[in-house]
Amino acid sequence: MRRALKSLFSRSKVDRPALDGARSVSFASLAPSQRVYAIGDVHGCADLLERLLESIDADLRAFGSDEPQLIFLGDYVDRGEASDRVLARLFALSRERPEAVRCLMGNHERMMLEFLDDPAGRGARWLGNGGLQTLASFGIGGLGARPALEDMTQASEALAAAMPEGMEAWLRALPLMWRSGNLVCVHAALDPAEPPEAQKAGTLLWGHPKFLSEPRRDGLWVVHGHTIVEEPEARSGRIAIDTGAYHSGRLTAVAISAGQCRFL
């Protein structure tokens, strides 16, 4: 089983030390129903993604496990220079092993889809938040700081045409949340006053003003990205793993099992 997972998650044949860069924290109340690896915001950093998948493979070899869930927390595009490669990798993983790999929607994927749907009306926000880098990764250029509406429309059509068959439909179908036991994985946040099933899409994608200051009182643990932290942390029912890969050079995952999480 672990060899099968290695070929799924990692392309490299180079073994990496299983504990390199890992820190362990114990929390007795953390109780997912299965082992989970959650990966923070990739933001176009394809090389860091491959290195992290190698580290996950090494972790599996060191600790042993039934097939775990691999959960990507969104924001695969923008900021970095290889969004096309990141999307292609995750799209392939999701199709090859849909029961083991789940990709969530991030606010940057949502902005990109808005650019595809309404480039003139809603495209400027995406272009100003890393969309230009994503377009460039797909070989689409020629847009300045204030592009003409016609140019934005043409770029939107070019992006849709440049995506492999099925990728746009896959992006549109990305879920906003994944849950196992008392563990909830989202991109940005949960409203601490509402149960998971009552959350608004805007909260899950963009955050909530009380998420980082008000602890939950229902025993849930929330794994999230979106908000950059210098070091990954687990406290007060929140596990934060967005370490700003596109500018820090550090992409983080957390391995979660009953009572424990380890940062890679």
mmCIF file of N, CA, C and O in Angstrom, residues 158-254:
data_model
loop_
_atom_site.group_PDB
_atom_site.id
_atom_site.type_symbol
_atom_site.label_atom_id
_atom_site.label_comp_id
_atom_site.label_asym_id
_atom_site.label_seq_id
_atom_site.Cartn_x
_atom_site.Cartn_y
_atom_site.Cartn_z
ATOM 1 N N ALA A 158 -8.699 32.997 -23.932
ATOM 2 C CA ALA A 158 -7.449 32.260 -24.133
ATOM 3 C C ALA A 158 -7.155 31.340 -22.962
ATOM 4 O O ALA A 158 -6.655 30.213 -23.143
ATOM 5 N N LEU A 159 -7.453 31.790 -21.750
ATOM 6 C CA LEU A 159 -7.224 30.947 -20.576
ATOM 7 C C LEU A 159 -8.118 29.716 -20.608
ATOM 8 O O LEU A 159 -7.661 28.594 -20.350
ATOM 9 N N ALA A 160 -9.389 29.893 -20.925
ATOM 10 C CA ALA A 160 -10.296 28.749 -21.013
ATOM 11 C C ALA A 160 -9.819 27.753 -22.053
ATOM 12 O O ALA A 160 -9.883 26.533 -21.853
ATOM 13 N N ALA A 161 -9.313 28.283 -23.194
ATOM 14 C CA ALA A 161 -8.837 27.401 -24.260
ATOM 15 C C ALA A 161 -7.542 26.698 -23.884
ATOM 16 O O ALA A 161 -7.281 25.575 -24.352
ATOM 17 N N ALA A 162 -6.715 27.330 -23.033
ATOM 18 C CA ALA A 162 -5.420 26.757 -22.680
ATOM 19 C C ALA A 162 -5.520 25.651 -21.642
ATOM 20 O O ALA A 162 -4.607 24.823 -21.513
ATOM 21 N N MET A 163 -6.606 25.611 -20.886
ATOM 22 C CA MET A 163 -6.752 24.577 -19.864
ATOM 23 C C MET A 163 -6.998 23.223 -20.512
ATOM 24 O O MET A 163 -7.733 23.120 -21.495
ATOM 25 N N PRO A 164 -6.402 22.166 -19.979
ATOM 26 C CA PRO A 164 -6.676 20.827 -20.492
ATOM 27 C C PRO A 164 -8.156 20.489 -20.383
ATOM 28 O O PRO A 164 -8.870 21.038 -19.536
ATOM 29 N N GLU A 165 -8.598 19.578 -21.210
ATOM 30 C CA GLU A 165 -10.006 19.179 -21.199
ATOM 31 C C GLU A 165 -10.422 18.695 -19.808
ATOM 32 O O GLU A 165 -9.753 17.857 -19.201
ATOM 33 N N GLY A 166 -11.505 19.218 -19.323
ATOM 34 C CA GLY A 166 -12.044 18.810 -18.034
ATOM 35 C C GLY A 166 -11.558 19.629 -16.858
ATOM 36 O O GLY A 166 -12.153 19.552 -15.769
ATOM 37 N N MET A 167 -10.489 20.419 -17.018
ATOM 38 C CA MET A 167 -9.938 21.145 -15.868
ATOM 39 C C MET A 167 -10.878 22.229 -15.369
ATOM 40 O O MET A 167 -11.060 22.386 -14.156
ATOM 41 N N GLU A 168 -11.488 22.990 -16.273
ATOM 42 C CA GLU A 168 -12.374 24.055 -15.823
ATOM 43 C C GLU A 168 -13.567 23.482 -15.068
ATOM 44 O O GLU A 168 -13.960 24.006 -14.015
ATOM 45 N N ALA A 169 -14.140 22.397 -15.570
ATOM 46 C CA ALA A 169 -15.267 21.772 -14.870
ATOM 47 C C ALA A 169 -14.838 21.260 -13.501
ATOM 48 O O ALA A 169 -15.593 21.361 -12.520
ATOM 49 N N TRP A 170 -13.636 20.707 -13.408
ATOM 50 C CA TRP A 170 -13.099 20.247 -12.124
ATOM 51 C C TRP A 170 -12.965 21.411 -11.151
ATOM 52 O O TRP A 170 -13.372 21.310 -9.980
ATOM 53 N N LEU A 171 -12.441 22.546 -11.617
ATOM 54 C CA LEU A 171 -12.294 23.716 -10.756
ATOM 55 C C LEU A 171 -13.649 24.205 -10.249
ATOM 56 O O LEU A 171 -13.801 24.557 -9.077
ATOM 57 N N ARG A 172 -14.630 24.230 -11.118
ATOM 58 C CA ARG A 172 -15.950 24.729 -10.723
ATOM 59 C C ARG A 172 -16.618 23.818 -9.693
ATOM 60 O O ARG A 172 -17.476 24.277 -8.915
ATOM 61 N N ALA A 173 -16.234 22.562 -9.681
ATOM 62 C CA ALA A 173 -16.863 21.595 -8.767
ATOM 63 C C ALA A 173 -16.101 21.419 -7.450
ATOM 64 O O ALA A 173 -16.517 20.615 -6.615
ATOM 65 N N LEU A 174 -15.003 22.161 -7.255
ATOM 66 C CA LEU A 174 -14.237 21.992 -6.023
ATOM 67 C C LEU A 174 -15.110 22.301 -4.806
ATOM 68 O O LEU A 174 -15.778 23.329 -4.760
ATOM 69 N N PRO A 175 -15.081 21.444 -3.795
ATOM 70 C CA PRO A 175 -15.888 21.696 -2.589
ATOM 71 C C PRO A 175 -15.261 22.779 -1.718
ATOM 72 O O PRO A 175 -14.079 23.124 -1.861
ATOM 73 N N LEU A 176 -16.054 23.303 -0.801
ATOM 74 C CA LEU A 176 -15.586 24.352 0.103
ATOM 75 C C LEU A 176 -15.127 23.799 1.452
ATOM 76 O O LEU A 176 -14.507 24.527 2.236
ATOM 77 N N MET A 177 -15.409 22.532 1.726
ATOM 78 C CA MET A 177 -15.150 21.987 3.057
ATOM 79 C C MET A 177 -14.990 20.481 2.969
ATOM 80 O O MET A 177 -15.565 19.831 2.098
ATOM 81 N N TRP A 178 -14.190 19.927 3.902
ATOM 82 C CA TRP A 178 -14.081 18.476 4.041
ATOM 83 C C TRP A 178 -13.994 18.182 5.536
ATOM 84 O O TRP A 178 -13.347 18.907 6.293
ATOM 85 N N ARG A 179 -14.656 17.097 5.963
ATOM 86 C CA ARG A 179 -14.700 16.793 7.399
ATOM 87 C C ARG A 179 -14.421 15.328 7.665
ATOM 88 O O ARG A 179 -14.839 14.445 6.902
ATOM 89 N N SER A 180 -13.732 15.068 8.768
ATOM 90 C CA SER A 180 -13.492 13.703 9.251
ATOM 91 C C SER A 180 -13.509 13.747 10.769
ATOM 92 O O SER A 180 -12.655 14.388 11.392
ATOM 93 N N GLY A 181 -14.486 13.084 11.390
ATOM 94 C CA GLY A 181 -14.604 13.144 12.840
ATOM 95 C C GLY A 181 -14.808 14.579 13.282
ATOM 96 O O GLY A 181 -15.671 15.290 12.771
ATOM 97 N N ASN A 182 -13.986 15.040 14.245
ATOM 98 C CA ASN A 182 -14.112 16.427 14.706
ATOM 99 C C ASN A 182 -13.102 17.351 14.026
ATOM 100 O O ASN A 182 -12.811 18.443 14.529
ATOM 101 N N LEU A 183 -12.602 16.928 12.877
ATOM 102 C CA LEU A 183 -11.659 17.728 12.087
ATOM 103 C C LEU A 183 -12.380 18.279 10.865
ATOM 104 O O LEU A 183 -13.014 17.531 10.113
ATOM 105 N N VAL A 184 -12.291 19.598 10.657
ATOM 106 C CA VAL A 184 -12.882 20.251 9.502
ATOM 107 C C VAL A 184 -11.781 20.971 8.737
ATOM 108 O O VAL A 184 -11.016 21.750 9.331
ATOM 109 N N CYS A 185 -11.688 20.725 7.447
ATOM 110 C CA CYS A 185 -10.702 21.386 6.588
ATOM 111 C C CYS A 185 -11.412 22.405 5.706
ATOM 112 O O CYS A 185 -12.382 22.057 5.018
ATOM 113 N N VAL A 186 -10.941 23.641 5.735
ATOM 114 C CA VAL A 186 -11.489 24.703 4.899
ATOM 115 C C VAL A 186 -10.328 25.553 4.387
ATOM 116 O O VAL A 186 -9.197 25.432 4.868
ATOM 117 N N HIS A 187 -10.626 26.430 3.430
ATOM 118 C CA HIS A 187 -9.560 27.310 2.958
ATOM 119 C C HIS A 187 -9.245 28.413 3.955
ATOM 120 O O HIS A 187 -8.097 28.584 4.365
ATOM 121 N N ALA A 188 -10.260 29.183 4.360
ATOM 122 C CA ALA A 188 -9.989 30.407 5.114
ATOM 123 C C ALA A 188 -10.438 30.365 6.565
ATOM 124 O O ALA A 188 -9.675 30.736 7.460
ATOM 125 N N ALA A 189 -11.683 29.964 6.829
ATOM 126 C CA ALA A 189 -12.201 30.122 8.187
ATOM 127 C C ALA A 189 -13.558 29.454 8.342
ATOM 128 O O ALA A 189 -14.205 29.090 7.357
ATOM 129 N N LEU A 190 -13.974 29.336 9.590
ATOM 130 C CA LEU A 190 -15.357 29.039 9.963
ATOM 131 C C LEU A 190 -15.834 30.141 10.908
ATOM 132 O O LEU A 190 -15.074 30.612 11.747
ATOM 133 N N ASP A 191 -17.078 30.504 10.790
ATOM 134 C CA ASP A 191 -17.708 31.377 11.773
ATOM 135 C C ASP A 191 -17.783 30.595 13.080
ATOM 136 O O ASP A 191 -18.426 29.531 13.139
ATOM 137 N N PRO A 192 -17.138 31.055 14.153
ATOM 138 C CA PRO A 192 -17.121 30.266 15.393
ATOM 139 C C PRO A 192 -18.482 30.120 16.053
ATOM 140 O O PRO A 192 -18.652 29.251 16.910
ATOM 141 N N ALA A 193 -19.463 30.919 15.642
ATOM 142 C CA ALA A 193 -20.791 30.857 16.254
ATOM 143 C C ALA A 193 -21.753 29.942 15.511
ATOM 144 O O ALA A 193 -22.870 29.717 15.973
ATOM 145 N N GLU A 194 -21.318 29.406 14.368
ATOM 146 C CA GLU A 194 -22.207 28.599 13.540
ATOM 147 C C GLU A 194 -21.614 27.208 13.306
ATOM 148 O O GLU A 194 -20.395 27.064 13.188
ATOM 149 N N PRO A 195 -22.456 26.164 13.190
ATOM 150 C CA PRO A 195 -21.959 24.822 12.869
ATOM 151 C C PRO A 195 -21.470 24.775 11.429
ATOM 152 O O PRO A 195 -21.808 25.644 10.613
ATOM 153 N N PRO A 196 -20.677 23.782 11.073
ATOM 154 C CA PRO A 196 -20.135 23.713 9.710
ATOM 155 C C PRO A 196 -21.195 23.776 8.622
ATOM 156 O O PRO A 196 -20.996 24.444 7.600
ATOM 157 N N GLU A 197 -22.317 23.111 8.835
ATOM 158 C CA GLU A 197 -23.333 23.055 7.781
ATOM 159 C C GLU A 197 -24.039 24.386 7.574
ATOM 160 O O GLU A 197 -24.747 24.562 6.568
ATOM 161 N N ALA A 198 -23.862 25.348 8.482
ATOM 162 C CA ALA A 198 -24.523 26.650 8.354
ATOM 163 C C ALA A 198 -23.580 27.754 7.887
ATOM 164 O O ALA A 198 -23.958 28.919 7.871
ATOM 165 N N GLN A 199 -22.371 27.389 7.488
ATOM 166 C CA GLN A 199 -21.379 28.391 7.101
ATOM 167 C C GLN A 199 -21.710 29.016 5.746
ATOM 168 O O GLN A 199 -22.221 28.353 4.842
ATOM 169 N N LYS A 200 -21.391 30.296 5.607
ATOM 170 C CA LYS A 200 -21.540 30.990 4.341
ATOM 171 C C LYS A 200 -20.310 30.756 3.471
ATOM 172 O O LYS A 200 -19.189 30.647 3.973
ATOM 173 N N ALA A 201 -20.524 30.701 2.159
ATOM 174 C CA ALA A 201 -19.408 30.481 1.244
ATOM 175 C C ALA A 201 -18.353 31.565 1.388
ATOM 176 O O ALA A 201 -17.143 31.293 1.340
ATOM 177 N N GLY A 202 -18.778 32.806 1.586
ATOM 178 C CA GLY A 202 -17.818 33.895 1.729
ATOM 179 C C GLY A 202 -16.911 33.717 2.924
ATOM 180 O O GLY A 202 -15.719 34.052 2.876
ATOM 181 N N THR A 203 -17.442 33.163 4.025
ATOM 182 C CA THR A 203 -16.627 32.897 5.202
ATOM 183 C C THR A 203 -15.593 31.820 4.915
ATOM 184 O O THR A 203 -14.410 31.950 5.268
ATOM 185 N N LEU A 204 -16.010 30.755 4.274
ATOM 186 C CA LEU A 204 -15.103 29.643 3.980
ATOM 187 C C LEU A 204 -13.981 30.069 3.046
ATOM 188 O O LEU A 204 -12.859 29.564 3.151
ATOM 189 N N LEU A 205 -14.270 30.986 2.141
ATOM 190 C CA LEU A 205 -13.293 31.404 1.133
ATOM 191 C C LEU A 205 -12.447 32.601 1.554
ATOM 192 O O LEU A 205 -11.265 32.688 1.202
ATOM 193 N N TRP A 206 -13.044 33.538 2.294
ATOM 194 C CA TRP A 206 -12.391 34.814 2.563
ATOM 195 C C TRP A 206 -12.115 35.062 4.039
ATOM 196 O O TRP A 206 -11.346 35.969 4.370
ATOM 197 N N GLY A 207 -12.730 34.310 4.940
ATOM 198 C CA GLY A 207 -12.450 34.476 6.348
ATOM 199 C C GLY A 207 -13.618 35.061 7.127
ATOM 200 O O GLY A 207 -14.671 35.388 6.578
ATOM 201 N N HIS A 208 -13.414 35.183 8.446
ATOM 202 C CA HIS A 208 -14.429 35.717 9.345
ATOM 203 C C HIS A 208 -13.725 36.547 10.414
ATOM 204 O O HIS A 208 -12.668 36.144 10.929
ATOM 205 N N PRO A 209 -14.274 37.718 10.777
ATOM 206 C CA PRO A 209 -13.559 38.604 11.712
ATOM 207 C C PRO A 209 -13.312 38.020 13.093
ATOM 208 O O PRO A 209 -12.390 38.452 13.791
ATOM 209 N N LYS A 210 -14.093 37.017 13.504
ATOM 210 C CA LYS A 210 -13.920 36.448 14.840
ATOM 211 C C LYS A 210 -13.222 35.092 14.829
ATOM 212 O O LYS A 210 -13.008 34.505 15.898
ATOM 213 N N PHE A 211 -12.861 34.606 13.640
ATOM 214 C CA PHE A 211 -12.321 33.249 13.552
ATOM 215 C C PHE A 211 -11.032 33.090 14.347
ATOM 216 O O PHE A 211 -10.833 32.076 15.037
ATOM 217 N N LEU A 212 -10.132 34.057 14.273
ATOM 218 C CA LEU A 212 -8.827 33.922 14.913
ATOM 219 C C LEU A 212 -8.818 34.373 16.371
ATOM 220 O O LEU A 212 -7.831 34.147 17.071
ATOM 221 N N SER A 213 -9.888 34.987 16.823
ATOM 222 C CA SER A 213 -9.899 35.514 18.195
ATOM 223 C C SER A 213 -10.884 34.802 19.115
ATOM 224 O O SER A 213 -10.705 34.806 20.339
ATOM 225 N N GLU A 214 -11.907 34.194 18.557
ATOM 226 C CA GLU A 214 -12.947 33.554 19.376
ATOM 227 C C GLU A 214 -12.894 32.040 19.199
ATOM 228 O O GLU A 214 -13.121 31.529 18.107
ATOM 229 N N PRO A 215 -12.602 31.288 20.248
ATOM 230 C CA PRO A 215 -12.504 29.832 20.112
ATOM 231 C C PRO A 215 -13.859 29.184 19.875
ATOM 232 O O PRO A 215 -14.891 29.699 20.306
ATOM 233 N N ARG A 216 -13.862 28.073 19.188
ATOM 234 C CA ARG A 216 -15.093 27.305 19.013
ATOM 235 C C ARG A 216 -15.422 26.599 20.322
ATOM 236 O O ARG A 216 -14.541 26.264 21.108
ATOM 237 N N ARG A 217 -16.710 26.315 20.509
ATOM 238 C CA ARG A 217 -17.157 25.670 21.738
ATOM 239 C C ARG A 217 -17.852 24.339 21.460
ATOM 240 O O ARG A 217 -18.547 23.811 22.323
ATOM 241 N N ASP A 218 -17.633 23.815 20.241
ATOM 242 C CA ASP A 218 -18.287 22.559 19.870
ATOM 243 C C ASP A 218 -17.305 21.404 19.732
ATOM 244 O O ASP A 218 -17.668 20.321 19.283
ATOM 245 N N GLY A 219 -16.043 21.620 20.107
ATOM 246 C CA GLY A 219 -15.057 20.552 20.066
ATOM 247 C C GLY A 219 -14.439 20.295 18.713
ATOM 248 O O GLY A 219 -13.652 19.352 18.559
ATOM 249 N N LEU A 220 -14.755 21.107 17.728
ATOM 250 C CA LEU A 220 -14.183 20.920 16.394
ATOM 251 C C LEU A 220 -12.788 21.541 16.306
ATOM 252 O O LEU A 220 -12.496 22.553 16.951
ATOM 253 N N TRP A 221 -11.959 20.914 15.489
ATOM 254 C CA TRP A 221 -10.668 21.477 15.101
ATOM 255 C C TRP A 221 -10.766 21.889 13.630
ATOM 256 O O TRP A 221 -11.258 21.123 12.811
ATOM 257 N N VAL A 222 -10.289 23.089 13.302
ATOM 258 C CA VAL A 222 -10.379 23.622 11.952
ATOM 259 C C VAL A 222 -8.984 23.786 11.378
ATOM 260 O O VAL A 222 -8.168 24.549 11.900
ATOM 261 N N VAL A 223 -8.697 23.058 10.304
ATOM 262 C CA VAL A 223 -7.440 23.217 9.569
ATOM 263 C C VAL A 223 -7.674 24.219 8.449
ATOM 264 O O VAL A 223 -8.619 24.082 7.681
ATOM 265 N N HIS A 224 -6.803 25.223 8.354
ATOM 266 C CA HIS A 224 -7.047 26.273 7.371
ATOM 267 C C HIS A 224 -5.742 26.841 6.830
ATOM 268 O O HIS A 224 -4.671 26.701 7.430
ATOM 269 N N GLY A 225 -5.871 27.494 5.687
ATOM 270 C CA GLY A 225 -4.796 28.277 5.104
ATOM 271 C C GLY A 225 -5.214 29.736 5.093
ATOM 272 O O GLY A 225 -5.733 30.251 6.061
ATOM 273 N N HIS A 226 -4.927 30.424 3.967
ATOM 274 C CA HIS A 226 -5.406 31.783 3.681
ATOM 275 C C HIS A 226 -4.674 32.863 4.468
ATOM 276 O O HIS A 226 -4.206 33.846 3.893
ATOM 277 N N THR A 227 -4.577 32.716 5.775
ATOM 278 C CA THR A 227 -3.891 33.693 6.619
ATOM 279 C C THR A 227 -2.460 33.237 6.836
ATOM 280 O O THR A 227 -2.219 32.178 7.431
ATOM 281 N N ILE A 228 -1.499 34.028 6.347
ATOM 282 C CA ILE A 228 -0.092 33.621 6.410
ATOM 283 C C ILE A 228 0.422 33.709 7.848
ATOM 284 O O ILE A 228 0.194 34.698 8.549
ATOM 285 N N VAL A 229 1.120 32.655 8.259
ATOM 286 C CA VAL A 229 1.778 32.616 9.567
ATOM 287 C C VAL A 229 3.257 32.322 9.353
ATOM 288 O O VAL A 229 3.642 31.638 8.405
ATOM 289 N N GLU A 230 4.094 32.855 10.228
ATOM 290 C CA GLU A 230 5.536 32.604 10.110
ATOM 291 C C GLU A 230 5.855 31.140 10.359
ATOM 292 O O GLU A 230 6.731 30.560 9.705
ATOM 293 N N GLU A 231 5.157 30.542 11.301
ATOM 294 C CA GLU A 231 5.323 29.124 11.624
ATOM 295 C C GLU A 231 3.942 28.497 11.723
ATOM 296 O O GLU A 231 3.004 29.125 12.225
ATOM 297 N N PRO A 232 3.781 27.269 11.263
ATOM 298 C CA PRO A 232 2.479 26.601 11.433
ATOM 299 C C PRO A 232 2.175 26.446 12.908
ATOM 300 O O PRO A 232 3.074 26.293 13.737
ATOM 301 N N GLU A 233 0.894 26.492 13.257
ATOM 302 C CA GLU A 233 0.540 26.428 14.665
ATOM 303 C C GLU A 233 -0.789 25.713 14.861
ATOM 304 O O GLU A 233 -1.645 25.721 13.976
ATOM 305 N N ALA A 234 -0.927 25.103 16.014
ATOM 306 C CA ALA A 234 -2.156 24.417 16.397
ATOM 307 C C ALA A 234 -2.516 24.842 17.800
ATOM 308 O O ALA A 234 -1.798 24.548 18.760
ATOM 309 N N ARG A 235 -3.630 25.570 17.926
ATOM 310 C CA ARG A 235 -4.075 26.016 19.239
ATOM 311 C C ARG A 235 -5.520 26.482 19.147
ATOM 312 O O ARG A 235 -5.991 26.892 18.089
ATOM 313 N N SER A 236 -6.229 26.393 20.270
ATOM 314 C CA SER A 236 -7.594 26.898 20.390
ATOM 315 C C SER A 236 -8.512 26.363 19.296
ATOM 316 O O SER A 236 -9.371 27.084 18.794
ATOM 317 N N GLY A 237 -8.318 25.103 18.921
ATOM 318 C CA GLY A 237 -9.180 24.489 17.925
ATOM 319 C C GLY A 237 -8.882 24.887 16.497
ATOM 320 O O GLY A 237 -9.658 24.565 15.594
ATOM 321 N N ARG A 238 -7.753 25.569 16.248
ATOM 322 C CA ARG A 238 -7.369 25.983 14.895
ATOM 323 C C ARG A 238 -5.979 25.459 14.566
ATOM 324 O O ARG A 238 -5.078 25.496 15.415
ATOM 325 N N ILE A 239 -5.807 24.985 13.333
ATOM 326 C CA ILE A 239 -4.501 24.547 12.839
ATOM 327 C C ILE A 239 -4.208 25.348 11.590
ATOM 328 O O ILE A 239 -4.856 25.173 10.553
ATOM 329 N N ALA A 240 -3.235 26.259 11.664
ATOM 330 C CA ALA A 240 -2.916 27.182 10.575
ATOM 331 C C ALA A 240 -1.658 26.713 9.847
ATOM 332 O O ALA A 240 -0.619 26.508 10.481
ATOM 333 N N ILE A 241 -1.748 26.555 8.511
ATOM 334 C CA ILE A 241 -0.602 25.997 7.780
ATOM 335 C C ILE A 241 -0.230 26.777 6.522
ATOM 336 O O ILE A 241 0.534 26.262 5.690
ATOM 337 N N ASP A 242 -0.724 27.999 6.356
ATOM 338 C CA ASP A 242 -0.272 28.811 5.222
ATOM 339 C C ASP A 242 0.985 29.557 5.632
ATOM 340 O O ASP A 242 0.918 30.567 6.336
ATOM 341 N N THR A 243 2.145 29.075 5.199
ATOM 342 C CA THR A 243 3.419 29.712 5.533
ATOM 343 C C THR A 243 3.956 30.551 4.382
ATOM 344 O O THR A 243 5.159 30.773 4.269
ATOM 345 N N GLY A 244 3.063 31.043 3.520
ATOM 346 C CA GLY A 244 3.457 32.009 2.498
ATOM 347 C C GLY A 244 4.464 31.484 1.500
ATOM 348 O O GLY A 244 5.476 32.130 1.231
ATOM 349 N N ALA A 245 4.171 30.340 0.905
ATOM 350 C CA ALA A 245 5.145 29.656 0.054
ATOM 351 C C ALA A 245 5.723 30.546 -1.036
ATOM 352 O O ALA A 245 6.917 30.484 -1.342
ATOM 353 N N TYR A 246 4.904 31.404 -1.634
ATOM 354 C CA TYR A 246 5.357 32.167 -2.795
ATOM 355 C C TYR A 246 6.419 33.209 -2.454
ATOM 356 O O TYR A 246 7.170 33.642 -3.324
ATOM 357 N N HIS A 247 6.487 33.638 -1.177
ATOM 358 C CA HIS A 247 7.545 34.588 -0.826
ATOM 359 C C HIS A 247 8.510 34.050 0.223
ATOM 360 O O HIS A 247 9.640 34.524 0.317
ATOM 361 N N SER A 248 8.095 33.031 0.984
ATOM 362 C CA SER A 248 8.969 32.478 2.018
ATOM 363 C C SER A 248 9.783 31.293 1.516
ATOM 364 O O SER A 248 10.803 30.947 2.118
ATOM 365 N N GLY A 249 9.313 30.647 0.437
ATOM 366 C CA GLY A 249 9.958 29.431 -0.028
ATOM 367 C C GLY A 249 9.647 28.224 0.833
ATOM 368 O O GLY A 249 10.325 27.197 0.722
ATOM 369 N N ARG A 250 8.614 28.309 1.675
ATOM 370 C CA ARG A 250 8.258 27.229 2.590
ATOM 371 C C ARG A 250 6.794 26.875 2.405
ATOM 372 O O ARG A 250 5.913 27.684 2.693
ATOM 373 N N LEU A 251 6.541 25.670 1.914
ATOM 374 C CA LEU A 251 5.186 25.131 1.777
ATOM 375 C C LEU A 251 4.999 24.092 2.871
ATOM 376 O O LEU A 251 5.854 23.220 3.057
ATOM 377 N N THR A 252 3.889 24.169 3.592
ATOM 378 C CA THR A 252 3.693 23.355 4.797
ATOM 379 C C THR A 252 2.524 22.395 4.649
ATOM 380 O O THR A 252 1.501 22.733 4.057
ATOM 381 N N ALA A 253 2.700 21.210 5.216
ATOM 382 C CA ALA A 253 1.616 20.243 5.378
ATOM 383 C C ALA A 253 1.517 19.886 6.856
ATOM 384 O O ALA A 253 2.464 20.075 7.623
ATOM 385 N N VAL A 254 0.365 19.363 7.242
ATOM 386 C CA VAL A 254 0.207 18.838 8.588
ATOM 387 C C VAL A 254 -0.325 17.414 8.478
ATOM 388 O O VAL A 254 -1.259 17.138 7.730
#
